[in-house]
Short mmCIF file of C-alpha atoms in Angstrom, two decimals:
data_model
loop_
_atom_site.label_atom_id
_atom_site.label_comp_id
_atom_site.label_asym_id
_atom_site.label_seq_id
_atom_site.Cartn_x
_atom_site.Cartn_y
_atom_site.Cartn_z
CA UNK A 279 31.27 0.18 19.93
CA UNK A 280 33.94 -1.94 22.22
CA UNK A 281 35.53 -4.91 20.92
CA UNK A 282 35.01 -8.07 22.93
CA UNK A 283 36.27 -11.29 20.80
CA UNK A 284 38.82 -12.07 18.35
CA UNK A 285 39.66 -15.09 16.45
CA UNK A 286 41.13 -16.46 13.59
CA UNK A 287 38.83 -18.76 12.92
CA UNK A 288 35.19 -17.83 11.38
CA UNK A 289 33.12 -20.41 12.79
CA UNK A 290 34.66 -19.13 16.64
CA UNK A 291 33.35 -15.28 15.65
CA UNK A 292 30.32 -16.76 14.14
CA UNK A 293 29.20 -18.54 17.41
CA UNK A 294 29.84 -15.64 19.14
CA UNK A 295 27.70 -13.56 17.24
CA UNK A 296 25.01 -16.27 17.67
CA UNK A 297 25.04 -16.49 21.35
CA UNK A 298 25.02 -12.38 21.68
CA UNK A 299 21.99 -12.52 19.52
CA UNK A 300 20.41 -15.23 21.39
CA UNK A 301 20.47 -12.85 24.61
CA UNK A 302 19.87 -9.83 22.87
CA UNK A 303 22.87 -8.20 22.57
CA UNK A 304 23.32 -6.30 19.09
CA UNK A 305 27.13 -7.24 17.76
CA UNK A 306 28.91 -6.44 14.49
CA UNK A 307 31.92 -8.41 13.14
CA UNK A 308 35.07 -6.61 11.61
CA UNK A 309 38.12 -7.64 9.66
CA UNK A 310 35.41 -10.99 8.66
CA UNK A 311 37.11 -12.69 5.79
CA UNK A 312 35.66 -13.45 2.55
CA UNK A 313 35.34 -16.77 1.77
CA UNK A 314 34.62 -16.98 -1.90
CA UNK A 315 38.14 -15.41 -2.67
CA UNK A 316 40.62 -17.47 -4.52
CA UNK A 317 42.94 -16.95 -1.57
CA UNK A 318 40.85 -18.07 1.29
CA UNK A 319 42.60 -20.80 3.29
CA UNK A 320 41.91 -22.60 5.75
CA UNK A 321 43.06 -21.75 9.61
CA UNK A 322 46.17 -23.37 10.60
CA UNK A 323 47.78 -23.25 14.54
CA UNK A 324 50.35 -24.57 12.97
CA UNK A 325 51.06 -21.38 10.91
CA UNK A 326 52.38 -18.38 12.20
CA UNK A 327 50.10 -15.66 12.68
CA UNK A 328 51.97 -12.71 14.81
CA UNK A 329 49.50 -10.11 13.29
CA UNK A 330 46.31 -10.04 15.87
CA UNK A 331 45.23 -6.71 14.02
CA UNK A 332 44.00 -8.94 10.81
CA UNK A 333 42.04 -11.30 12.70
CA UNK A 334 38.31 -11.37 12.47
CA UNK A 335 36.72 -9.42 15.45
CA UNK A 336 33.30 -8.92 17.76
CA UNK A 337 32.04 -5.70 18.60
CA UNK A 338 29.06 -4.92 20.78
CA UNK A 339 27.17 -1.98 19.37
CA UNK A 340 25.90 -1.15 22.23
CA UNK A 341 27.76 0.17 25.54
CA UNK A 342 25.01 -0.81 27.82
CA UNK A 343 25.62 -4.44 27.04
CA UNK A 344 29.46 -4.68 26.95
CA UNK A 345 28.95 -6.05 30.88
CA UNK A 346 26.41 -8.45 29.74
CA UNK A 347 28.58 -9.80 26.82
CA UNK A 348 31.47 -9.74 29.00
CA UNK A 349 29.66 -12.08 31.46
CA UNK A 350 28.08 -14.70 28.65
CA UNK A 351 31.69 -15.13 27.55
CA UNK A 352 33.17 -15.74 31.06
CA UNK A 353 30.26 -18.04 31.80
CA UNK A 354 31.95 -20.45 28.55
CA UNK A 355 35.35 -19.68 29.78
CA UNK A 356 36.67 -17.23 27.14
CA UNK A 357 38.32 -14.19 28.62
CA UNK A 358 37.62 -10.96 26.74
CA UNK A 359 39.62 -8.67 25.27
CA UNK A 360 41.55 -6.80 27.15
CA UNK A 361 43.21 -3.47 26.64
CA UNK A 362 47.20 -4.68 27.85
CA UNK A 363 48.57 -4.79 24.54
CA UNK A 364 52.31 -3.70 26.06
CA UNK A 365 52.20 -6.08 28.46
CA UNK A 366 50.60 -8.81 26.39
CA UNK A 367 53.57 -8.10 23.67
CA UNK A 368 56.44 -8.17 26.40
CA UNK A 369 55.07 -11.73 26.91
CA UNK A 370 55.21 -12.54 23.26
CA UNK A 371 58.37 -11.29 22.21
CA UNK A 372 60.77 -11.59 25.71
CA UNK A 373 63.76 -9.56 25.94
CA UNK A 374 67.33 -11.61 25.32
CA UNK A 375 67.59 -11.17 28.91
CA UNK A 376 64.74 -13.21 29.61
CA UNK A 377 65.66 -15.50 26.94
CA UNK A 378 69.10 -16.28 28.66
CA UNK A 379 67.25 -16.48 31.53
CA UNK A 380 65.44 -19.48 30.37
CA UNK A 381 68.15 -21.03 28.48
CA UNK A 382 69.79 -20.75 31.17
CA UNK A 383 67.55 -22.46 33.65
CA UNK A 384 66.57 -25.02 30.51
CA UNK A 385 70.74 -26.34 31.05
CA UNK A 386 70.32 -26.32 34.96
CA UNK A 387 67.72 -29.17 34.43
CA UNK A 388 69.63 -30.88 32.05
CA UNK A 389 72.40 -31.03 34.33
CA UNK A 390 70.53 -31.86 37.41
CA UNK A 391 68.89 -34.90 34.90
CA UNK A 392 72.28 -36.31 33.69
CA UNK A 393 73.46 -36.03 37.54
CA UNK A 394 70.48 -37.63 38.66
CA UNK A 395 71.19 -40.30 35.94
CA UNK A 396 74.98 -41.00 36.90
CA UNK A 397 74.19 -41.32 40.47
CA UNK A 398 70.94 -43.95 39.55
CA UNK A 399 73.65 -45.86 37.33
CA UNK A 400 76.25 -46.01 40.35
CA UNK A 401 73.29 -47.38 43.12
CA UNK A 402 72.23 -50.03 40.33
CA UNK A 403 75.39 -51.59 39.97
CA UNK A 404 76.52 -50.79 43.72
CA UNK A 405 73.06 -53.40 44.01
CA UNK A 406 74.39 -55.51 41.31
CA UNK A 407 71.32 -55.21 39.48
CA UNK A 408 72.81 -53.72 36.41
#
C-alpha cells in the first residue's frame, strides 16, 4: 500500500476515494475521522494545523495502480504525495537566517515605497498641482 492523498477535510478524501473507484482502482482511507464523536468539528484554514500525520489519508492497495492514481489526480490538478518531507519542512519552518533575510528585504521595499512617495510629492508641487 502507497499513500497518494491527504486532506483535512472528509468530503476532499471522500471524492477521492470515489473517483479511484470509478476507474477501478482499489483505495483504503486511514487516520478517517469519526463523525458522530462529541468532539468532531468542523475544518477550519483558519486554524492551525502543523500536524500533517493526523490528517485523513488515501492509500492505493494495490502497487500496480499507484501510476494510474497518480495520473487521475494530475489530470484534476492535485499533486500527490510526495516523499520530501525534509525539504517540505525546511520550507515550513525557515531558519532565522532566512527569516532576516526576508525581513530584511520586506524594509528594502518599504523604503524604496516611502522614497518613491517623497519624490512623487516633490514633482506634484514642483507642477503646482498639489
Amino acid at each position: 500500500m502507497r499513500q497518494i492523498y491527504t486532506s483535512p477535510r472528509q468530503e476532499n478524501i471522500d471524492r477521492v476515494v470515489a473517483l479511484m473507484a470509478e476507474h477501478g482502482i482499489e483505495a483504503s482511507v486511514a487516520n478517517r475521522s469519526n463523525y458522530n464523536r462529541p468532539t468532531w468539528q468542523r475544518f477550519s484554514y483558519s486554524q492551525r494545523q502543523d500536524n500533517r500525520d493526523s490528517w485523513a489519508q488515501v492509500w492505493i492497495t494495490s502497487a500496480d495502480d499507484y501510476t494510474k492514481a497518480r495520473a487521475l489526480l494530475r489530470e484534476l490538478g492535485i499533486e500527490p504525495v510526495i516523499r520530501h518531507g525534509e525539504e517540505l519542512a525546511d520550507a515550513r519552518n525557515p531558519s532565522p537566517i532566512a527569516r532576516r533575510e526576508h525581513t530584511v528585504a520586506r524594509v528594502r521595499r518599504i523604503v524604496l515605497l516611502l522614497v518613491l512617495a517623497a519624490f512623487a510629492m516633490v514633482v506634484l508641487r514642483y507642477v503646482h498641482v498639489v
